mmCIF file of C-alpha atoms in Angstrom:
data_model
loop_
_atom_site.group_PDB
_atom_site.id
_atom_site.type_symbol
_atom_site.label_atom_id
_atom_site.label_comp_id
_atom_site.label_asym_id
_atom_site.label_seq_id
_atom_site.Cartn_x
_atom_site.Cartn_y
_atom_site.Cartn_z
ATOM 1 C CA UNK A 1 -87.019 -172.491 251.932
ATOM 2 C CA UNK A 2 -85.192 -173.506 248.756
ATOM 3 C CA UNK A 3 -88.353 -173.705 246.593
ATOM 4 C CA UNK A 4 -87.937 -171.913 243.264
ATOM 5 C CA UNK A 5 -90.523 -171.157 240.619
ATOM 6 C CA UNK A 6 -89.316 -172.640 237.381
ATOM 7 C CA UNK A 7 -92.587 -172.228 235.533
ATOM 8 C CA UNK A 8 -94.870 -169.225 236.017
ATOM 9 C CA UNK A 9 -98.031 -170.645 234.509
ATOM 10 C CA UNK A 10 -99.291 -174.140 235.206
ATOM 11 C CA UNK A 11 -102.882 -173.962 233.930
ATOM 12 C CA UNK A 12 -103.999 -175.700 237.140
ATOM 13 C CA UNK A 13 -105.909 -172.612 238.255
ATOM 14 C CA UNK A 14 -107.888 -172.060 235.090
ATOM 15 C CA UNK A 15 -111.060 -173.454 236.625
ATOM 16 C CA UNK A 16 -111.032 -171.215 239.697
ATOM 17 C CA UNK A 17 -108.957 -173.199 242.160
ATOM 18 C CA UNK A 18 -105.436 -172.754 243.432
ATOM 19 C CA UNK A 19 -103.014 -174.872 245.422
ATOM 20 C CA UNK A 20 -101.784 -174.248 248.940
ATOM 21 C CA UNK A 21 -98.331 -175.154 250.174
ATOM 22 C CA UNK A 22 -99.719 -178.229 251.937
ATOM 23 C CA UNK A 23 -101.101 -179.608 248.674
ATOM 24 C CA UNK A 24 -104.757 -178.717 249.255
ATOM 25 C CA UNK A 25 -106.729 -177.151 246.411
ATOM 26 C CA UNK A 26 -109.102 -174.357 247.372
ATOM 27 C CA UNK A 27 -111.335 -171.961 245.443
ATOM 28 C CA UNK A 28 -109.616 -168.704 244.518
ATOM 29 C CA UNK A 29 -112.183 -166.818 246.598
ATOM 30 C CA UNK A 30 -111.499 -168.923 249.711
ATOM 31 C CA UNK A 31 -110.860 -166.745 252.810
ATOM 32 C CA UNK A 32 -107.243 -167.974 252.897
ATOM 33 C CA UNK A 33 -106.637 -166.809 249.326
ATOM 34 C CA UNK A 34 -108.406 -163.508 250.029
ATOM 35 C CA UNK A 35 -106.052 -162.966 252.990
ATOM 36 C CA UNK A 36 -102.991 -163.859 250.915
ATOM 37 C CA UNK A 37 -104.134 -161.448 248.203
ATOM 38 C CA UNK A 38 -104.617 -158.557 250.615
ATOM 39 C CA UNK A 39 -101.204 -159.136 252.176
ATOM 40 C CA UNK A 40 -99.708 -159.190 248.664
ATOM 41 C CA UNK A 41 -101.465 -155.914 247.743
ATOM 42 C CA UNK A 42 -100.130 -154.304 250.888
ATOM 43 C CA UNK A 43 -96.618 -155.541 250.142
ATOM 44 C CA UNK A 44 -96.768 -154.103 246.609
ATOM 45 C CA UNK A 45 -97.946 -150.708 247.834
ATOM 46 C CA UNK A 46 -95.327 -150.762 250.581
ATOM 47 C CA UNK A 47 -92.730 -151.266 247.839
ATOM 48 C CA UNK A 48 -94.030 -148.127 246.129
ATOM 49 C CA UNK A 49 -93.807 -146.205 249.408
ATOM 50 C CA UNK A 50 -90.239 -147.416 249.956
ATOM 51 C CA UNK A 51 -89.260 -146.294 246.447
ATOM 52 C CA UNK A 52 -90.608 -142.815 247.193
ATOM 53 C CA UNK A 53 -88.861 -142.712 250.548
ATOM 54 C CA UNK A 54 -85.578 -143.593 248.811
ATOM 55 C CA UNK A 55 -86.047 -140.740 246.322
ATOM 56 C CA UNK A 56 -86.493 -138.347 249.247
ATOM 57 C CA UNK A 57 -83.655 -139.960 251.249
ATOM 58 C CA UNK A 58 -85.845 -140.649 254.286
ATOM 59 C CA UNK A 59 -83.526 -143.417 255.429
ATOM 60 C CA UNK A 60 -84.722 -143.608 259.041
ATOM 61 C CA UNK A 61 -88.205 -144.541 257.798
ATOM 62 C CA UNK A 62 -86.805 -146.941 255.200
ATOM 63 C CA UNK A 63 -84.759 -148.746 257.881
ATOM 64 C CA UNK A 64 -87.932 -149.517 259.812
ATOM 65 C CA UNK A 65 -90.279 -150.246 256.889
ATOM 66 C CA UNK A 66 -87.989 -152.189 254.521
ATOM 67 C CA UNK A 67 -87.884 -155.291 256.750
ATOM 68 C CA UNK A 68 -91.699 -155.221 256.803
ATOM 69 C CA UNK A 69 -91.784 -156.243 253.138
ATOM 70 C CA UNK A 70 -89.878 -159.400 254.023
ATOM 71 C CA UNK A 71 -92.096 -160.092 257.037
ATOM 72 C CA UNK A 72 -95.233 -159.617 254.891
ATOM 73 C CA UNK A 73 -93.798 -162.205 252.516
ATOM 74 C CA UNK A 74 -93.308 -164.457 255.550
ATOM 75 C CA UNK A 75 -96.921 -163.852 256.564
ATOM 76 C CA UNK A 76 -98.037 -164.783 253.055
ATOM 77 C CA UNK A 77 -96.025 -167.984 253.433
ATOM 78 C CA UNK A 78 -97.754 -168.742 256.728
ATOM 79 C CA UNK A 79 -101.121 -168.215 255.076
ATOM 80 C CA UNK A 80 -100.202 -170.412 252.095
ATOM 81 C CA UNK A 81 -98.709 -173.158 254.261
ATOM 82 C CA UNK A 82 -100.790 -173.380 257.452
ATOM 83 C CA UNK A 83 -98.227 -175.440 259.379
ATOM 84 C CA UNK A 84 -95.381 -173.029 258.523
ATOM 85 C CA UNK A 85 -94.440 -170.384 261.121
ATOM 86 C CA UNK A 86 -91.984 -167.630 260.221
ATOM 87 C CA UNK A 87 -93.046 -164.596 262.253
ATOM 88 C CA UNK A 88 -92.233 -164.269 265.923
ATOM 89 C CA UNK A 89 -93.053 -161.917 268.771
ATOM 90 C CA UNK A 90 -89.757 -160.059 268.315
ATOM 91 C CA UNK A 91 -91.077 -158.697 265.007
ATOM 92 C CA UNK A 92 -94.162 -157.276 266.718
ATOM 93 C CA UNK A 93 -91.940 -155.791 269.430
ATOM 94 C CA UNK A 94 -89.714 -154.194 266.782
ATOM 95 C CA UNK A 95 -92.745 -152.408 265.313
ATOM 96 C CA UNK A 96 -93.933 -151.314 268.751
ATOM 97 C CA UNK A 97 -90.505 -149.873 269.570
ATOM 98 C CA UNK A 98 -90.513 -147.824 266.352
ATOM 99 C CA UNK A 99 -94.066 -146.608 267.028
ATOM 100 C CA UNK A 100 -93.089 -145.546 270.556
ATOM 101 C CA UNK A 101 -89.892 -143.816 269.387
ATOM 102 C CA UNK A 102 -91.623 -141.899 266.574
ATOM 103 C CA UNK A 103 -94.711 -141.070 268.650
ATOM 104 C CA UNK A 104 -92.561 -139.563 271.379
ATOM 105 C CA UNK A 105 -91.124 -137.125 268.839
ATOM 106 C CA UNK A 106 -94.479 -136.367 267.199
ATOM 107 C CA UNK A 107 -96.565 -135.856 270.290
ATOM 108 C CA UNK A 108 -100.295 -136.489 270.641
ATOM 109 C CA UNK A 109 -102.844 -135.729 267.956
ATOM 110 C CA UNK A 110 -105.321 -132.989 268.746
ATOM 111 C CA UNK A 111 -107.572 -133.647 265.755
ATOM 112 C CA UNK A 112 -108.190 -136.228 263.054
ATOM 113 C CA UNK A 113 -105.840 -135.969 260.089
ATOM 114 C CA UNK A 114 -106.531 -136.682 256.450
ATOM 115 C CA UNK A 115 -104.381 -138.917 254.237
ATOM 116 C CA UNK A 116 -102.995 -135.906 252.410
ATOM 117 C CA UNK A 117 -100.222 -133.318 252.334
ATOM 118 C CA UNK A 118 -97.747 -134.959 249.958
ATOM 119 C CA UNK A 119 -97.613 -138.009 247.724
ATOM 120 C CA UNK A 120 -95.462 -139.842 250.288
ATOM 121 C CA UNK A 121 -97.816 -139.084 253.160
ATOM 122 C CA UNK A 122 -100.802 -140.217 251.093
ATOM 123 C CA UNK A 123 -98.959 -143.393 250.040
ATOM 124 C CA UNK A 124 -98.182 -144.221 253.675
ATOM 125 C CA UNK A 125 -101.913 -143.904 254.377
ATOM 126 C CA UNK A 126 -102.739 -146.123 251.374
ATOM 127 C CA UNK A 127 -100.462 -148.732 252.954
ATOM 128 C CA UNK A 128 -102.110 -148.201 256.350
ATOM 129 C CA UNK A 129 -105.579 -148.727 254.906
ATOM 130 C CA UNK A 130 -104.425 -151.832 253.022
ATOM 131 C CA UNK A 131 -102.921 -153.176 256.248
ATOM 132 C CA UNK A 132 -106.352 -152.768 257.875
ATOM 133 C CA UNK A 133 -107.960 -154.548 254.940
ATOM 134 C CA UNK A 134 -105.423 -157.380 255.158
ATOM 135 C CA UNK A 135 -106.086 -157.592 258.877
ATOM 136 C CA UNK A 136 -109.848 -157.908 258.255
ATOM 137 C CA UNK A 137 -109.268 -160.672 255.702
ATOM 138 C CA UNK A 138 -106.955 -162.498 258.115
ATOM 139 C CA UNK A 139 -109.573 -162.152 260.869
ATOM 140 C CA UNK A 140 -112.214 -163.564 258.530
ATOM 141 C CA UNK A 141 -109.957 -166.536 257.838
ATOM 142 C CA UNK A 142 -109.221 -166.898 261.544
ATOM 143 C CA UNK A 143 -112.949 -167.232 262.257
ATOM 144 C CA UNK A 144 -113.195 -170.306 260.009
ATOM 145 C CA UNK A 145 -109.647 -171.693 260.278
ATOM 146 C CA UNK A 146 -107.867 -170.464 263.418
ATOM 147 C CA UNK A 147 -104.453 -168.988 262.697
ATOM 148 C CA UNK A 148 -101.442 -169.847 264.819
ATOM 149 C CA UNK A 149 -98.628 -167.477 265.632
ATOM 150 C CA UNK A 150 -98.384 -163.712 265.759
ATOM 151 C CA UNK A 151 -99.520 -162.859 262.228
ATOM 152 C CA UNK A 152 -102.709 -161.143 263.379
ATOM 153 C CA UNK A 153 -100.835 -159.028 265.924
ATOM 154 C CA UNK A 154 -98.137 -158.223 263.366
ATOM 155 C CA UNK A 155 -100.527 -156.925 260.721
ATOM 156 C CA UNK A 156 -102.443 -154.932 263.349
ATOM 157 C CA UNK A 157 -99.265 -153.302 264.630
ATOM 158 C CA UNK A 158 -98.046 -152.659 261.092
ATOM 159 C CA UNK A 159 -101.124 -150.558 260.347
ATOM 160 C CA UNK A 160 -100.411 -148.529 263.501
ATOM 161 C CA UNK A 161 -96.791 -148.123 262.434
ATOM 162 C CA UNK A 162 -97.829 -146.899 258.991
ATOM 163 C CA UNK A 163 -100.108 -144.267 260.534
ATOM 164 C CA UNK A 164 -97.270 -142.965 262.671
ATOM 165 C CA UNK A 165 -94.871 -143.217 259.705
ATOM 166 C CA UNK A 166 -97.193 -140.950 257.679
ATOM 167 C CA UNK A 167 -97.026 -138.375 260.462
ATOM 168 C CA UNK A 168 -93.233 -138.670 260.688
ATOM 169 C CA UNK A 169 -92.909 -138.294 256.914
ATOM 170 C CA UNK A 170 -94.945 -135.080 257.133
ATOM 171 C CA UNK A 171 -92.595 -133.765 259.799
ATOM 172 C CA UNK A 172 -89.454 -134.736 257.855
ATOM 173 C CA UNK A 173 -90.835 -133.124 254.691
ATOM 174 C CA UNK A 174 -91.861 -129.989 256.573
ATOM 175 C CA UNK A 175 -95.469 -130.493 255.464
ATOM 176 C CA UNK A 176 -98.279 -129.552 257.817
ATOM 177 C CA UNK A 177 -100.694 -132.360 258.593
ATOM 178 C CA UNK A 178 -104.024 -131.796 256.891
ATOM 179 C CA UNK A 179 -106.599 -131.627 259.652
ATOM 180 C CA UNK A 180 -110.137 -132.860 259.193
ATOM 181 C CA UNK A 181 -112.726 -130.124 259.165
ATOM 182 C CA UNK A 182 -116.228 -131.098 260.243
ATOM 183 C CA UNK A 183 -119.069 -130.178 257.937
ATOM 184 C CA UNK A 184 -120.910 -127.022 258.874
ATOM 185 C CA UNK A 185 -123.975 -127.698 260.977
ATOM 186 C CA UNK A 186 -127.207 -127.166 259.010
#
């Protein structure tokens, strides 16, 4: 893409609008900007998760999740430039293969689990919940401006991957999954 930011502030957004890659100006609360913002939040939290995984040397998880930061940046580019397509079905298939591989090792869940157990497990669940939020924002945008490509499938599959990654992290850390306990019946 060759485009480089030479100036960080432009003052063009001071009145509540921002520019898209195709030159359009839209309000900062436009569904497209909301979707971009949620994808950006997810990417930032994923970076925090990856830093923690590196500290704990969980390289097999890093190898699968690190490329996701780049693909989320690609998705942000697709959202900012509606005619731009960067993601492809192979990326969705890559996530599905990792989910299948990890799930086979983990086995089926017998109860709901809580986003708890260790800081890394909880951070993986923060990323999972942000992926769901980003997916909802992208779906809201899709209802008013249909999205092309596999972005919706990618973000959906990424949230699934992050759920399974949290479970795998628990296993690698030797931490028992925290099972949900229903409230006592009155």
